[in-house]
CSV table of N, CA, C and O in Angstrom, one decimal:
chain,number,residue,atom,x,y,z
V,1,UNK,N,0.8,-1.2,0.0
V,1,UNK,CA,0.0,0.0,0.0
V,1,UNK,C,0.9,1.3,0.0
V,1,UNK,O,0.5,2.2,-0.6
V,2,UNK,N,2.0,1.2,0.7
V,2,UNK,CA,2.8,2.4,0.8
V,2,UNK,C,3.5,2.7,-0.6
V,2,UNK,O,3.5,3.8,-1.0
V,3,UNK,N,4.0,1.7,-1.2
V,3,UNK,CA,4.8,1.9,-2.5
V,3,UNK,C,3.8,2.3,-3.6
V,3,UNK,O,4.2,3.0,-4.5
V,4,UNK,N,2.5,2.0,-3.5
V,4,UNK,CA,1.5,2.4,-4.5
V,4,UNK,C,1.3,3.9,-4.5
V,4,UNK,O,0.8,4.4,-5.5
V,5,UNK,N,1.8,4.6,-3.5
V,5,UNK,CA,1.7,6.0,-3.4
V,5,UNK,C,2.8,6.8,-4.2
V,5,UNK,O,2.8,8.0,-4.2
V,6,UNK,N,3.7,6.0,-4.8
V,6,UNK,CA,4.8,6.6,-5.5
V,6,UNK,C,4.7,6.2,-7.0
V,6,UNK,O,4.1,5.2,-7.4
V,7,UNK,N,5.2,7.1,-7.8
V,7,UNK,CA,5.4,6.8,-9.2
V,7,UNK,C,6.8,6.1,-9.3
V,7,UNK,O,7.8,6.7,-9.0
V,8,UNK,N,6.8,4.8,-9.6
V,8,UNK,CA,8.0,4.0,-9.6
V,8,UNK,C,8.5,3.7,-11.0
V,8,UNK,O,7.6,3.3,-11.8
V,9,UNK,N,9.8,3.8,-11.2
V,9,UNK,CA,10.4,3.4,-12.5
V,9,UNK,C,11.6,2.5,-12.2
V,9,UNK,O,12.4,2.8,-11.3
V,10,UNK,N,11.7,1.4,-12.8
V,10,UNK,CA,12.8,0.5,-12.7
V,10,UNK,C,13.7,0.5,-13.9
V,10,UNK,O,13.2,0.4,-15.0
V,11,UNK,N,15.0,0.8,-13.7
V,11,UNK,CA,15.9,0.9,-14.7
V,11,UNK,C,17.1,-0.1,-14.5
V,11,UNK,O,17.5,-0.3,-13.4
V,12,UNK,N,17.7,-0.6,-15.6
V,12,UNK,CA,18.9,-1.3,-15.6
V,12,UNK,C,20.0,-0.2,-15.7
V,12,UNK,O,20.2,0.4,-16.8
V,13,UNK,N,20.7,0.0,-14.6
V,13,UNK,CA,21.7,1.1,-14.6
V,13,UNK,C,22.9,0.8,-15.5
V,13,UNK,O,23.8,1.7,-15.7
V,14,UNK,N,23.0,-0.3,-16.2
V,14,UNK,CA,24.1,-0.5,-17.1
V,14,UNK,C,23.6,-0.6,-18.6
V,14,UNK,O,24.3,-1.0,-19.5
V,15,UNK,N,22.3,-0.1,-18.8
V,15,UNK,CA,21.8,-0.2,-20.1
V,15,UNK,C,21.9,1.1,-20.9
V,15,UNK,O,22.2,2.1,-20.3
V,16,UNK,N,21.7,1.0,-22.2
V,16,UNK,CA,21.7,2.2,-23.0
V,16,UNK,C,20.3,2.7,-23.3
V,16,UNK,O,20.1,3.5,-24.2
V,17,UNK,N,19.4,2.3,-22.4
V,17,UNK,CA,18.0,2.9,-22.5
V,17,UNK,C,18.0,4.4,-22.3
V,17,UNK,O,18.6,4.9,-21.4
V,18,UNK,N,17.4,5.1,-23.3
V,18,UNK,CA,17.4,6.5,-23.2
V,18,UNK,C,16.2,7.0,-22.3
V,18,UNK,O,15.1,6.4,-22.3
V,19,UNK,N,16.5,8.0,-21.4
V,19,UNK,CA,15.5,8.4,-20.5
V,19,UNK,C,15.6,10.0,-20.4
V,19,UNK,O,16.6,10.6,-20.9
V,20,UNK,N,14.6,10.5,-19.8
V,20,UNK,CA,14.7,11.9,-19.4
V,20,UNK,C,14.8,11.9,-17.9
V,20,UNK,O,13.9,11.5,-17.2
V,21,UNK,N,15.9,12.5,-17.4
V,21,UNK,CA,16.1,12.5,-15.9
V,21,UNK,C,15.2,13.4,-15.2
V,21,UNK,O,14.6,14.3,-15.9
V,22,UNK,N,15.1,13.3,-13.9
V,22,UNK,CA,14.2,14.2,-13.2
V,22,UNK,C,14.6,15.7,-13.4
V,22,UNK,O,13.8,16.6,-13.3
V,23,UNK,N,15.9,16.0,-13.7
V,23,UNK,CA,16.3,17.3,-14.0
V,23,UNK,C,16.0,17.8,-15.4
V,23,UNK,O,16.3,18.9,-15.8
V,24,UNK,N,15.4,16.8,-16.2
V,24,UNK,CA,15.0,17.2,-17.6
V,24,UNK,C,16.1,16.9,-18.7
V,24,UNK,O,15.9,17.2,-19.8
V,25,UNK,N,17.2,16.2,-18.3
V,25,UNK,CA,18.2,15.9,-19.3
V,25,UNK,C,18.0,14.6,-20.0
V,25,UNK,O,17.6,13.6,-19.3
V,26,UNK,N,18.2,14.5,-21.3
V,26,UNK,CA,18.1,13.3,-22.0
V,26,UNK,C,19.4,12.6,-22.0
V,26,UNK,O,20.4,13.2,-22.4
V,27,UNK,N,19.4,11.4,-21.5
V,27,UNK,CA,20.7,10.6,-21.4
V,27,UNK,C,20.3,9.1,-21.3
V,27,UNK,O,19.1,8.8,-21.2
V,28,UNK,N,21.3,8.3,-21.4
V,28,UNK,CA,21.1,6.9,-21.2
V,28,UNK,C,21.0,6.5,-19.7
V,28,UNK,O,21.5,7.3,-18.9
V,29,UNK,N,20.5,5.4,-19.4
V,29,UNK,CA,20.4,4.9,-18.0
V,29,UNK,C,21.8,4.8,-17.4
V,29,UNK,O,22.1,5.2,-16.3
V,30,UNK,N,22.8,4.3,-18.2
V,30,UNK,CA,24.1,4.2,-17.7
V,30,UNK,C,24.8,5.6,-17.5
V,30,UNK,O,25.5,5.8,-16.5
V,31,UNK,N,24.5,6.5,-18.3
V,31,UNK,CA,25.0,7.9,-18.1
V,31,UNK,C,24.4,8.5,-16.9
V,31,UNK,O,25.1,9.1,-16.1
V,32,UNK,N,23.1,8.3,-16.7
V,32,UNK,CA,22.4,8.9,-15.6
V,32,UNK,C,22.9,8.3,-14.3
V,32,UNK,O,23.2,9.0,-13.3
V,33,UNK,N,23.1,6.9,-14.3
V,33,UNK,CA,23.6,6.3,-13.1
V,33,UNK,C,25.0,6.8,-12.7
V,33,UNK,O,25.3,7.1,-11.6
V,34,UNK,N,25.8,7.0,-13.7
V,34,UNK,CA,27.2,7.6,-13.5
V,34,UNK,C,27.1,9.0,-12.9
V,34,UNK,O,27.8,9.3,-12.0
V,35,UNK,N,26.2,9.8,-13.5
V,35,UNK,CA,26.1,11.2,-13.1
V,35,UNK,C,25.5,11.2,-11.7
V,35,UNK,O,25.8,12.2,-10.9
V,36,UNK,N,24.7,10.3,-11.3
V,36,UNK,CA,24.1,10.2,-10.0
V,36,UNK,C,25.1,9.6,-8.9
V,36,UNK,O,24.8,9.6,-7.7
V,37,UNK,N,26.1,9.0,-9.4
V,37,UNK,CA,27.1,8.3,-8.5
V,37,UNK,C,26.5,7.0,-8.0
V,37,UNK,O,26.9,6.5,-7.0
V,38,UNK,N,25.7,6.4,-8.8
V,38,UNK,CA,25.1,5.1,-8.5
V,38,UNK,C,26.1,4.0,-8.9
V,38,UNK,O,26.7,4.0,-10.0
V,39,UNK,N,26.4,3.1,-7.9
V,39,UNK,CA,27.4,2.1,-8.2
V,39,UNK,C,27.0,0.7,-7.7
V,39,UNK,O,27.7,-0.3,-7.9
V,40,UNK,N,25.8,0.6,-7.1
V,40,UNK,CA,25.3,-0.6,-6.5
V,40,UNK,C,23.9,-0.9,-7.0
V,40,UNK,O,23.1,0.0,-7.1
V,41,UNK,N,23.6,-2.2,-7.3
V,41,UNK,CA,22.2,-2.5,-7.6
V,41,UNK,C,21.8,-3.6,-6.7
V,41,UNK,O,22.6,-4.5,-6.4
V,42,UNK,N,20.6,-3.5,-6.1
V,42,UNK,CA,19.7,-2.5,-6.4
V,42,UNK,C,19.9,-1.2,-5.6
V,42,UNK,O,20.4,-1.3,-4.5
V,43,UNK,N,19.6,-0.1,-6.2
V,43,UNK,CA,19.6,1.2,-5.5
V,43,UNK,C,18.2,1.8,-5.7
V,43,UNK,O,17.6,1.7,-6.8
V,44,UNK,N,17.6,2.4,-4.7
V,44,UNK,CA,16.3,3.1,-4.8
V,44,UNK,C,16.6,4.5,-4.5
V,44,UNK,O,17.2,4.9,-3.5
V,45,UNK,N,16.2,5.4,-5.4
V,45,UNK,CA,16.4,6.8,-5.3
V,45,UNK,C,15.0,7.5,-5.3
V,45,UNK,O,14.2,7.2,-6.2
V,46,UNK,N,14.7,8.3,-4.3
V,46,UNK,CA,13.4,9.0,-4.2
V,46,UNK,C,13.7,10.4,-4.5
V,46,UNK,O,14.6,11.1,-4.1
V,47,UNK,N,12.7,11.0,-5.3
V,47,UNK,CA,12.8,12.4,-5.8
V,47,UNK,C,11.5,13.1,-5.3
V,47,UNK,O,10.5,12.4,-5.3
V,48,UNK,N,11.6,14.4,-5.1
V,48,UNK,CA,10.4,15.1,-4.8
V,48,UNK,C,9.7,15.6,-6.2
V,48,UNK,O,10.2,15.2,-7.2
V,49,UNK,N,8.7,16.4,-6.1
V,49,UNK,CA,7.9,16.7,-7.2
V,49,UNK,C,8.7,17.6,-8.3
V,49,UNK,O,8.4,17.6,-9.4
V,50,UNK,N,9.8,18.2,-7.8
V,50,UNK,CA,10.6,19.1,-8.7
V,50,UNK,C,11.9,18.4,-9.2
V,50,UNK,O,12.7,19.0,-9.8
V,51,UNK,N,12.0,17.1,-8.8
V,51,UNK,CA,13.2,16.3,-9.3
V,51,UNK,C,14.4,16.4,-8.4
V,51,UNK,O,15.5,15.9,-8.7
V,52,UNK,N,14.3,16.9,-7.2
V,52,UNK,CA,15.4,16.9,-6.2
V,52,UNK,C,15.4,15.6,-5.5
V,52,UNK,O,14.3,15.1,-5.0
V,53,UNK,N,16.6,15.1,-5.3
V,53,UNK,CA,16.7,13.8,-4.5
V,53,UNK,C,16.3,14.0,-3.1
V,53,UNK,O,16.8,14.9,-2.4
V,54,UNK,N,15.5,13.1,-2.6
V,54,UNK,CA,15.1,13.2,-1.2
V,54,UNK,C,15.9,12.2,-0.4
V,54,UNK,O,16.5,12.5,0.7
V,55,UNK,N,16.0,11.0,-0.9
V,55,UNK,CA,16.6,9.9,-0.1
V,55,UNK,C,17.1,8.8,-1.0
V,55,UNK,O,16.5,8.6,-2.1
V,56,UNK,N,18.2,8.1,-0.6
V,56,UNK,CA,18.7,7.0,-1.5
V,56,UNK,C,19.0,5.8,-0.6
V,56,UNK,O,19.6,6.0,0.5
V,57,UNK,N,18.7,4.7,-1.1
V,57,UNK,CA,19.0,3.4,-0.4
V,57,UNK,C,19.9,2.7,-1.4
V,57,UNK,O,19.5,2.3,-2.5
V,58,UNK,N,21.2,2.5,-0.9
V,58,UNK,CA,22.2,1.8,-1.8
V,58,UNK,C,22.4,0.4,-1.5
V,58,UNK,O,23.5,-0.1,-1.7
V,59,UNK,N,21.4,-0.3,-1.0
V,59,UNK,CA,21.5,-1.7,-0.7
V,59,UNK,C,20.2,-2.3,-0.5
V,59,UNK,O,19.2,-1.7,-0.5
V,60,UNK,N,20.2,-3.6,-0.3
V,60,UNK,CA,19.0,-4.3,0.0
V,60,UNK,C,18.6,-4.0,1.5
V,60,UNK,O,19.5,-3.9,2.3
V,61,UNK,N,17.4,-3.7,1.8
V,61,UNK,CA,17.0,-3.4,3.1
V,61,UNK,C,15.8,-4.4,3.5
V,61,UNK,O,15.1,-4.8,2.7
V,62,UNK,N,15.7,-4.6,4.8
V,62,UNK,CA,14.6,-5.4,5.3
V,62,UNK,C,13.3,-4.6,5.1
V,62,UNK,O,13.3,-3.3,5.0
V,63,UNK,N,12.2,-5.3,5.0
V,63,UNK,CA,10.9,-4.6,4.7
V,63,UNK,C,10.6,-3.6,5.8
V,63,UNK,O,10.0,-2.5,5.5
V,64,UNK,N,10.9,-3.8,7.0
V,64,UNK,CA,10.6,-2.9,8.1
V,64,UNK,C,11.3,-1.5,7.9
V,64,UNK,O,10.7,-0.5,8.0
V,65,UNK,N,12.6,-1.6,7.5
V,65,UNK,CA,13.3,-0.3,7.2
V,65,UNK,C,12.7,0.4,6.0
V,65,UNK,O,12.5,1.6,6.0
V,66,UNK,N,12.4,-0.4,4.9
V,66,UNK,CA,11.9,0.2,3.7
V,66,UNK,C,10.5,0.9,4.0
V,66,UNK,O,10.2,2.0,3.6
V,67,UNK,N,9.7,0.2,4.8
V,67,UNK,CA,8.4,0.7,5.2
V,67,UNK,C,8.6,2.0,6.0
V,67,UNK,O,7.9,3.0,5.8
V,68,UNK,N,9.6,2.1,6.9
V,68,UNK,CA,9.8,3.3,7.6
V,68,UNK,C,10.3,4.5,6.7
V,68,UNK,O,9.8,5.6,6.9
V,69,UNK,N,11.1,4.2,5.8
V,69,UNK,CA,11.6,5.2,4.8
V,69,UNK,C,10.4,5.7,4.0
V,69,UNK,O,10.3,6.9,3.8
V,70,UNK,N,9.6,4.8,3.5
V,70,UNK,CA,8.4,5.2,2.8
V,70,UNK,C,7.5,6.1,3.6
V,70,UNK,O,7.0,7.1,3.1
V,71,UNK,N,7.3,5.8,4.8
V,71,UNK,CA,6.4,6.6,5.7
V,71,UNK,C,7.1,8.0,5.9
V,71,UNK,O,6.4,9.0,6.0
V,72,UNK,N,8.4,8.0,6.1
V,72,UNK,CA,9.1,9.3,6.3
V,72,UNK,C,8.9,10.2,5.1
V,72,UNK,O,8.7,11.4,5.2
V,73,UNK,N,9.0,9.6,3.9
V,73,UNK,CA,8.9,10.4,2.7
V,73,UNK,C,7.4,10.8,2.4
V,73,UNK,O,7.1,12.0,2.2
V,74,UNK,N,6.5,9.9,2.6
V,74,UNK,CA,5.1,10.2,2.4
V,74,UNK,C,4.6,11.3,3.3
V,74,UNK,O,3.8,12.2,3.0
V,75,UNK,N,5.1,11.2,4.6
V,75,UNK,CA,4.7,12.2,5.6
V,75,UNK,C,5.1,13.6,5.2
V,75,UNK,O,4.6,14.6,5.7
V,76,UNK,N,6.2,13.7,4.4
V,76,UNK,CA,6.8,15.0,4.1
V,76,UNK,C,7.7,15.5,5.2
V,76,UNK,O,8.2,16.6,5.1
V,77,UNK,N,7.9,14.7,6.3
V,77,UNK,CA,8.7,15.1,7.4
V,77,UNK,C,10.2,15.3,7.0
V,77,UNK,O,10.9,16.0,7.7
V,78,UNK,N,10.6,14.8,5.9
V,78,UNK,CA,12.0,15.0,5.4
V,78,UNK,C,12.3,16.5,5.2
V,78,UNK,O,13.4,16.9,5.2
V,79,UNK,N,11.2,17.3,4.9
V,79,UNK,CA,11.5,18.7,4.7
V,79,UNK,C,11.8,19.4,6.0
V,79,UNK,O,12.5,20.5,6.0
V,80,UNK,N,11.4,18.8,7.2
V,80,UNK,CA,11.7,19.4,8.5
V,80,UNK,C,12.9,18.7,9.1
V,80,UNK,O,13.7,19.4,9.8
V,81,UNK,N,13.0,17.4,8.9
V,81,UNK,CA,14.1,16.6,9.5
V,81,UNK,C,14.8,15.9,8.4
V,81,UNK,O,14.3,14.8,8.0
V,82,UNK,N,15.9,16.4,7.9
V,82,UNK,CA,16.5,15.8,6.7
V,82,UNK,C,17.3,14.5,7.0
V,82,UNK,O,17.7,13.8,6.1
V,83,UNK,N,17.4,14.1,8.3
V,83,UNK,CA,18.1,12.9,8.7
V,83,UNK,C,17.1,11.8,9.1
V,83,UNK,O,16.4,11.9,10.1
V,84,UNK,N,17.0,10.8,8.3
V,84,UNK,CA,16.0,9.7,8.5
V,84,UNK,C,16.2,9.1,9.9
V,84,UNK,O,15.2,8.8,10.6
V,85,UNK,N,17.4,8.8,10.3
V,85,UNK,CA,17.7,8.1,11.6
V,85,UNK,C,17.2,9.0,12.7
V,85,UNK,O,16.6,8.5,13.7
V,86,UNK,N,17.4,10.3,12.6
V,86,UNK,CA,17.0,11.2,13.7
V,86,UNK,C,15.4,11.2,13.7
V,86,UNK,O,14.8,11.2,14.8
V,87,UNK,N,14.8,11.3,12.5
V,87,UNK,CA,13.4,11.2,12.4
V,87,UNK,C,12.8,10.0,13.1
V,87,UNK,O,11.8,10.0,13.8
V,88,UNK,N,13.4,8.8,12.8
V,88,UNK,CA,13.0,7.5,13.3
V,88,UNK,C,13.1,7.5,14.8
V,88,UNK,O,12.2,7.1,15.5
V,89,UNK,N,14.1,8.1,15.4
V,89,UNK,CA,14.3,8.2,16.8
V,89,UNK,C,13.2,9.1,17.4
V,89,UNK,O,12.7,8.8,18.5
V,90,UNK,N,12.9,10.2,16.8
V,90,UNK,CA,11.9,11.1,17.3
V,90,UNK,C,10.5,10.4,17.2
V,90,UNK,O,9.7,10.6,18.2
V,91,UNK,N,10.3,9.6,16.2
V,91,UNK,CA,9.0,8.9,16.1
V,91,UNK,C,8.9,7.9,17.2
V,91,UNK,O,7.8,7.7,17.8
V,92,UNK,N,9.9,7.2,17.5
V,92,UNK,CA,9.9,6.2,18.6
V,92,UNK,C,9.7,6.8,19.9
V,92,UNK,O,9.0,6.3,20.8
V,93,UNK,N,10.4,8.0,20.1
V,93,UNK,CA,10.2,8.7,21.4
V,93,UNK,C,8.8,9.2,21.6
V,93,UNK,O,8.3,9.2,22.7
V,94,UNK,N,8.2,9.6,20.5
V,94,UNK,CA,6.8,10.1,20.6
V,94,UNK,C,5.8,9.0,20.9
V,94,UNK,O,4.8,9.3,21.5
V,95,UNK,N,6.1,7.8,20.6
V,95,UNK,CA,5.3,6.7,20.9
V,95,UNK,C,5.5,6.1,22.3
V,95,UNK,O,4.6,5.4,22.8
V,96,UNK,N,6.6,6.4,22.9
V,96,UNK,CA,6.9,5.9,24.2
V,96,UNK,C,6.1,6.6,25.3
V,96,UNK,O,5.9,7.8,25.2
V,97,UNK,N,5.7,5.9,26.3
V,97,UNK,CA,4.9,6.5,27.4
V,97,UNK,C,5.7,7.4,28.3
V,97,UNK,O,6.9,7.3,28.4
């Protein structure tokens, strides 16, 4: 349910597939990956509505962590607290009696 709230695109970062990047540049997937500094697959990159990177996951993560990151982004709290780990700590503290 959480991931359905995102527009998701899956790319092979080593392919010559032509794309338009979030910044509006026409380039291949491999060029874009290089420009983004992507070096690991799978990598998940989240962008806001204007194409600015919000958060990046450079490895496989457990479902619980991915769910937390999705909630962090969906809530928009990343605009107030740019550090996911700090946000997660604040959320846990708010739930504690």
